[in-house]
Coordinates of C-alpha atoms and ligand atoms in Angstrom, one line a residue:
X1 CA 13.9 -24.1 -28.9
X2 CA 10.1 -23.9 -28.1
X3 CA 9.5 -25.6 -25.0
X4 CA 6.7 -25.9 -22.7
X5 CA 6.2 -23.1 -19.8
X6 CA 5.1 -25.9 -17.7
X7 CA 8.3 -27.5 -18.1
X8 CA 10.5 -24.7 -17.5
X9 CA 8.7 -23.8 -14.2
X10 CA 8.8 -27.1 -12.9
X11 CA 12.6 -27.5 -13.5
X12 CA 13.2 -24.1 -11.8
X13 CA 10.8 -25.0 -8.6
X14 CA 12.4 -28.2 -8.2
X15 CA 15.9 -26.7 -8.4
X16 CA 15.4 -23.4 -6.6
X17 CA 16.2 -20.7 -8.9
X18 CA 13.4 -18.6 -11.3
X19 CA 12.8 -18.4 -14.7
X20 CA 13.2 -14.6 -15.9
X21 CA 9.9 -13.8 -17.8
X22 CA 10.4 -10.7 -19.9
X23 CA 7.8 -8.3 -21.5
X24 CA 8.3 -7.5 -24.9
X25 CA 6.5 -5.1 -27.4
X26 CA 9.2 -5.1 -29.9
X27 CA 12.0 -6.6 -32.2
X28 CA 14.6 -4.4 -30.1
X29 CA 13.5 -6.1 -26.8
X30 CA 13.2 -9.6 -28.2
X31 CA 16.5 -9.7 -29.9
X32 CA 18.4 -8.1 -26.6
X33 CA 16.5 -10.5 -24.7
X34 CA 17.4 -13.8 -26.6
X35 CA 21.2 -12.3 -27.0
X36 CA 21.4 -12.1 -23.0
X37 CA 19.8 -15.5 -22.8
X38 CA 22.5 -17.1 -25.0
X39 CA 25.2 -15.5 -23.4
X40 CA 24.3 -16.7 -20.2
X41 CA 22.9 -19.6 -21.2
X42 CA 19.6 -19.5 -19.6
X43 CA 16.0 -20.4 -20.3
X44 CA 13.7 -17.5 -20.6
X45 CA 10.1 -16.8 -21.0
X46 CA 9.2 -14.0 -23.6
X47 CA 5.7 -12.8 -22.5
X48 CA 3.4 -9.9 -24.4
X49 CA 0.4 -8.1 -22.4
X50 CA -2.6 -7.1 -24.0
X51 CA -1.6 -3.9 -24.6
X52 CA 1.6 -5.3 -26.1
X53 CA -0.8 -7.3 -28.8
X54 CA -2.5 -3.7 -29.1
X55 CA 0.6 -2.2 -30.1
X56 CA 2.4 -4.8 -32.0
X57 CA -0.3 -7.4 -33.4
X58 CA 0.0 -10.9 -31.9
X59 CA 1.1 -12.4 -35.6
X60 CA 4.0 -10.0 -35.7
X61 CA 4.9 -10.7 -31.6
X62 CA 4.4 -14.7 -32.1
X63 CA 6.4 -15.0 -35.4
X64 CA 9.1 -12.8 -34.0
X65 CA 9.2 -14.8 -30.8
X66 CA 8.8 -18.2 -33.1
X67 CA 12.2 -16.9 -34.5
X68 CA 13.9 -16.3 -31.1
X69 CA 13.1 -19.7 -30.2
X70 CA 14.4 -21.2 -33.1
X71 CA 18.2 -21.6 -31.2
X72 CA 19.5 -23.7 -28.6
X73 CA 18.0 -21.9 -25.7
X74 CA 14.8 -23.2 -24.2
X75 CA 12.3 -20.4 -24.6
X76 CA 8.8 -20.3 -23.7
X77 CA 6.1 -17.7 -25.3
X78 CA 3.2 -16.5 -22.5
X79 CA 0.5 -14.1 -22.5
X80 CA 0.9 -11.6 -19.5
X81 CA -2.2 -10.5 -17.3
X82 CA -5.1 -11.9 -19.7
X83 CA -8.1 -10.2 -18.5
X84 CA -10.1 -10.3 -21.6
X85 CA -10.7 -14.0 -22.7
X86 CA -10.7 -12.6 -25.9
X87 CA -6.7 -12.8 -25.6
X88 CA -6.6 -15.7 -24.2
X89 CA -8.2 -17.4 -27.0
X90 CA -5.9 -14.8 -29.5
X91 CA -2.6 -16.6 -27.3
X92 CA -4.1 -20.2 -27.7
X93 CA -4.6 -19.9 -31.2
X94 CA -1.0 -18.2 -32.0
X95 CA 0.8 -21.3 -30.4
X96 CA 1.8 -19.4 -27.3
X97 CA 3.0 -22.3 -24.4
X98 CA 1.1 -20.5 -21.9
X99 CA -1.1 -18.2 -20.6
X100 CA -2.1 -15.8 -17.8
X101 CA -5.4 -15.5 -16.6
X102 CA -5.8 -12.4 -14.2
X103 CA -9.1 -12.6 -12.5
X104 CA -7.6 -11.1 -9.3
X105 CA -9.7 -7.9 -9.5
X106 CA -12.9 -10.1 -9.2
X107 CA -14.3 -11.4 -5.8
X108 CA -12.9 -15.1 -5.1
X109 CA -15.7 -17.0 -6.5
X110 CA -15.7 -15.4 -9.8
X111 CA -12.1 -15.4 -9.9
X112 CA -12.5 -19.3 -9.5
X113 CA -15.1 -19.5 -11.8
X114 CA -13.4 -17.9 -14.6
X115 CA -10.1 -19.2 -13.6
X116 CA -11.5 -22.9 -13.9
X117 CA -13.1 -22.2 -17.3
X118 CA -9.8 -20.9 -18.8
X119 CA -7.6 -23.9 -17.4
X120 CA -10.2 -26.2 -19.4
X121 CA -10.1 -24.3 -22.8
X122 CA -6.0 -23.8 -22.2
X123 CA -5.3 -27.8 -21.1
X124 CA -7.7 -29.1 -24.0
X125 CA -4.6 -27.5 -26.3
X126 CA -1.4 -28.6 -24.1
X127 CA -1.2 -24.7 -23.3
X128 CA -0.6 -24.4 -19.3
X129 CA -2.4 -21.7 -16.9
X130 CA -1.1 -19.1 -14.6
X131 CA -3.8 -17.5 -12.5
X132 CA -3.6 -15.2 -10.1
X133 CA -4.9 -14.4 -6.0
X134 CA -4.5 -11.5 -4.3
X135 CA -3.8 -7.5 -4.9
X136 CA -0.5 -6.2 -6.5
X137 CA -0.2 -3.4 -4.0
X138 CA 2.8 -1.9 -2.1
X139 CA 2.7 -2.6 1.5
X140 CA 2.8 0.6 2.5
X141 CA -0.2 1.4 0.6
X142 CA -2.3 0.0 3.3
X143 CA -3.3 2.0 6.3
X144 CA -3.8 -1.4 8.6
X145 CA -3.1 -4.5 9.2
X146 CA -6.7 -5.6 8.1
X147 CA -6.5 -4.2 4.9
X148 CA -3.4 -5.2 3.8
X149 CA -4.4 -9.0 5.0
X150 CA -7.6 -8.6 2.6
X151 CA -5.3 -7.6 0.2
X152 CA -2.3 -9.8 0.1
X153 CA -2.6 -13.5 -0.6
X154 CA -4.1 -15.5 1.7
X155 CA -2.0 -18.7 2.2
X156 CA -5.0 -20.8 2.7
X157 CA -7.3 -19.5 -0.1
X158 CA -4.0 -19.9 -2.2
X159 CA -4.1 -23.6 -1.4
X160 CA -8.0 -23.9 -1.9
X161 CA -7.9 -21.8 -5.3
X162 CA -5.2 -23.9 -7.1
X163 CA -6.8 -27.4 -5.9
X164 CA -10.2 -26.1 -7.2
X165 CA -9.2 -24.3 -10.7
X166 CA -6.1 -26.8 -11.1
X167 CA -4.4 -24.0 -12.3
X168 CA -0.7 -24.7 -13.2
X169 CA 1.1 -21.7 -11.9
X170 CA 0.2 -19.0 -9.2
X171 CA 1.0 -15.7 -9.2
X172 CA 0.9 -13.8 -5.3
X173 CA 0.8 -10.4 -3.9
X174 CA 3.2 -10.1 -1.2
X175 CA 4.4 -6.5 -1.3
X176 CA 5.1 -5.8 -5.5
X177 CA 3.5 -3.6 -7.4
X178 CA 3.6 -2.7 -11.2
X179 CA 5.7 0.1 -12.5
X180 CA 9.0 2.5 -11.1
X181 CA 7.2 3.6 -7.8
X182 CA 6.8 0.8 -6.0
X183 CA 7.7 1.7 -2.4
X184 CA 7.6 5.3 -0.9
X185 CA 9.6 4.2 1.8
X186 CA 11.9 1.3 2.5
X187 CA 10.9 -1.4 0.5
X188 CA 9.7 -4.1 1.9
X189 CA 8.1 -7.8 0.6
X190 CA 6.2 -9.5 3.0
X191 CA 8.4 -12.8 2.8
X192 CA 6.8 -14.7 6.2
X193 CA 3.5 -15.0 3.9
X194 CA 5.3 -16.1 1.1
X195 CA 6.9 -18.7 3.5
X196 CA 3.4 -19.9 4.1
X197 CA 2.2 -19.9 1.0
X198 CA 4.7 -22.1 -0.4
X199 CA 4.5 -24.6 2.0
X200 CA 0.6 -25.2 1.1
X201 CA 1.2 -24.4 -2.7
X202 CA 3.3 -26.9 -4.3
X203 CA 3.1 -25.6 -7.8
X204 CA 5.6 -22.6 -9.0
X205 CA 4.8 -19.7 -7.5
X206 CA 5.0 -16.1 -9.9
X207 CA 6.6 -12.9 -8.3
X208 CA 4.8 -10.0 -10.3
X209 CA 6.1 -6.3 -10.1
X210 CA 9.9 -7.7 -9.4
X211 CA 12.1 -5.0 -11.2
X212 CA 14.7 -3.4 -9.5
X213 CA 14.5 -0.1 -10.7
X214 CA 18.5 0.5 -11.0
X215 CA 19.8 3.5 -9.5
X216 CA 22.6 3.9 -12.1
X217 CA 20.1 3.7 -15.0
X218 CA 17.3 5.8 -13.4
X219 CA 20.3 8.6 -13.2
X220 CA 21.6 8.0 -16.9
X221 CA 17.9 8.8 -18.1
X222 CA 17.5 11.5 -15.8
X223 CA 21.3 13.2 -17.2
X224 CA 19.4 13.0 -20.7
X225 CA 16.1 14.7 -19.7
X226 CA 13.6 12.0 -18.1
X227 CA 12.3 13.2 -14.9
X228 CA 11.6 10.0 -13.1
X229 CA 11.4 11.5 -9.3
X230 CA 11.4 9.0 -6.6
X231 CA 11.7 5.7 -8.7
X232 CA 12.1 2.7 -6.5
X233 CA 12.0 -1.1 -6.9
X234 CA 12.6 -4.4 -5.3
X235 CA 16.0 -5.2 -3.5
X236 CA 17.8 -7.7 -5.0
X237 CA 18.4 -9.4 -1.8
X238 CA 14.4 -9.9 -1.2
X239 CA 14.2 -11.5 -4.7
X240 CA 16.6 -14.0 -3.9
X241 CA 14.7 -15.1 -0.7
X242 CA 11.8 -15.1 -2.8
X243 CA 13.4 -17.7 -5.1
X244 CA 14.7 -19.2 -1.8
X245 CA 11.0 -19.7 -0.7
X246 CA 9.4 -21.1 -4.0
X247 CA 9.2 -18.3 -6.5
X248 CA 9.6 -20.0 -9.9
X249 CA 8.7 -17.2 -12.3
X250 CA 9.9 -13.7 -11.9
X251 CA 7.9 -10.9 -14.3
X252 CA 10.4 -8.1 -15.3
X253 CA 9.0 -5.2 -17.4
X254 CA 9.9 -1.7 -15.7
X255 CA 13.8 -2.5 -15.7
X256 CA 13.7 -2.8 -19.4
X257 CA 11.5 0.2 -20.0
X258 CA 14.1 2.5 -18.3
X259 CA 17.1 0.7 -19.6
X260 CA 15.4 1.5 -23.4
X261 CA 14.4 5.1 -22.1
X262 CA 18.1 5.8 -20.9
X263 CA 19.5 4.3 -23.9
X264 CA 17.1 6.4 -26.6
X265 CA 17.5 9.7 -24.3
X266 CA 21.5 8.8 -24.5
X267 CA 21.5 8.7 -28.1
X268 CA 19.3 11.7 -29.1
X269 CA 21.4 13.7 -27.2
X270 CA 24.8 12.4 -28.4
X271 CA 23.9 11.6 -31.8
X272 CA 22.4 15.1 -33.1
X273 CA 23.3 14.6 -36.8
X274 CA 22.2 11.2 -36.5
X275 CA 18.8 9.7 -38.4
X276 CA 19.3 6.4 -38.8
X277 CA 16.8 4.4 -36.3
X278 CA 19.0 1.4 -35.9
X279 CA 22.2 3.6 -34.6
X280 CA 19.6 5.5 -32.5
X281 CA 18.2 2.2 -31.0
X282 CA 21.6 0.4 -30.5
X283 CA 22.2 2.0 -27.3
X284 CA 18.9 0.9 -25.7
X285 CA 19.2 -2.6 -27.3
X286 CA 22.6 -3.0 -25.6
X287 CA 21.5 -2.0 -22.4
X288 CA 18.2 -4.3 -22.2
X289 CA 20.9 -6.6 -22.9
X290 CA 22.5 -6.0 -19.7
X291 CA 19.7 -5.9 -17.7
X292 CA 18.3 -9.3 -18.8
X293 CA 21.7 -10.6 -18.0
X294 CA 21.9 -9.4 -14.7
X295 CA 18.5 -11.3 -14.0
X296 CA 19.6 -14.2 -15.3
X297 CA 22.6 -14.4 -12.7
X298 CA 20.5 -12.9 -9.8
X299 CA 17.5 -15.4 -10.8
X300 CA 20.0 -18.5 -10.7
X301 CA 18.5 -18.9 -14.3
X302 CA 22.0 -18.8 -16.1
X303 CA 24.0 -22.1 -17.1
X304 CA 20.6 -23.7 -16.9
X305 CA 19.9 -24.6 -20.4
X306 CA 21.1 -27.6 -21.9
Ligands
LIG1 O1 2.1 -6.1 -15.6 C1 2.3 -4.9 -16.5 C2 3.4 -5.2 -17.7 O2 4.4 -4.1 -17.0 C3 2.4 -4.8 -18.7 O3 2.4 -3.4 -19.0 O4 0.1 -4.0 -19.9 O5 1.8 -1.4 -20.4 O6 1.8 -3.7 -21.4 P1 1.6 -2.9 -20.2
LIG2 P1 7.8 -4.6 -12.9 O1 6.7 -3.4 -13.5 O2 7.9 -4.2 -11.7 O3 8.6 -4.7 -14.2 O4 6.5 -6.1 -13.1 C1 6.1 -6.7 -14.7 C2 5.0 -7.2 -14.4 O5 4.6 -7.9 -13.3 C3 4.6 -7.8 -15.6 O6 3.7 -8.3 -15.4
LIG3 ZN1 2.0 -8.6 -13.8

């Protein structure tokens, strides 16, 4: 059933697990994730970026997610990284249960002002808001401690930001980054910073850029011609620690992309006589389902759907 994002996240933070928030662009990903959620009895958030909306059209995405949510599993529908207010308005108009307003690229005061106006607009329609403070970048992207401090989320600023904007969930920067190349050296998250933030901010915290970049799937994709180089993601043990410290929503896109890519490449290679797109997409769907199931186990959301 379609449920509010706010309720899903409140339960997760209170009970110490995290809801998987999976980026979707097409039917195959939506079906794979819902099938995983049913199997694992896990609540799930299906989220679409501005790019996903441009690609598929919000009418198609909202309709497909509604159908996906028509079963027994609690499903929430979320706008990921709304940067343009136009998409926030579109998502609210199409029945999304939450929106993210990402003003993290703006100076603090402008981020507060814009987030506040989104919160007012969204709350008037019963839609909750995720906001972001800090820059998503790998820790070793910063050359000095000062630079790192200026980019990662400042705990006191986070407390003030939540108080001033009245946002419902907060995306924080502790050293993760989007995509398949998160770390050049050893993987490392600033869990100490997260601990401080979690003490001061009681609303659910959100971890972006949290894909693990599984070696076996990278290898499978490369076996079939992909060139992914030094792809590297977040360790499972760091994800577990982040959840223990208060992260209640974890965003995954890259791991689904790698699974999709590995599956389609393998199928095209192995089935040279097949032209039926349903057959060519089958392996991708299965691999995305398997990725989603593993996340539900890892995040502790498995078995939480009632
Ligand atoms: O946070 C970014 C997500 O991976 C979405 O990526 O904007 O290419 O759809 P996208
Ligand atoms: P990954 O690129 O690590 O999957 O992160 C996705 C994300 O944060 C979407 O908002
Ligand atoms: Zn993100």
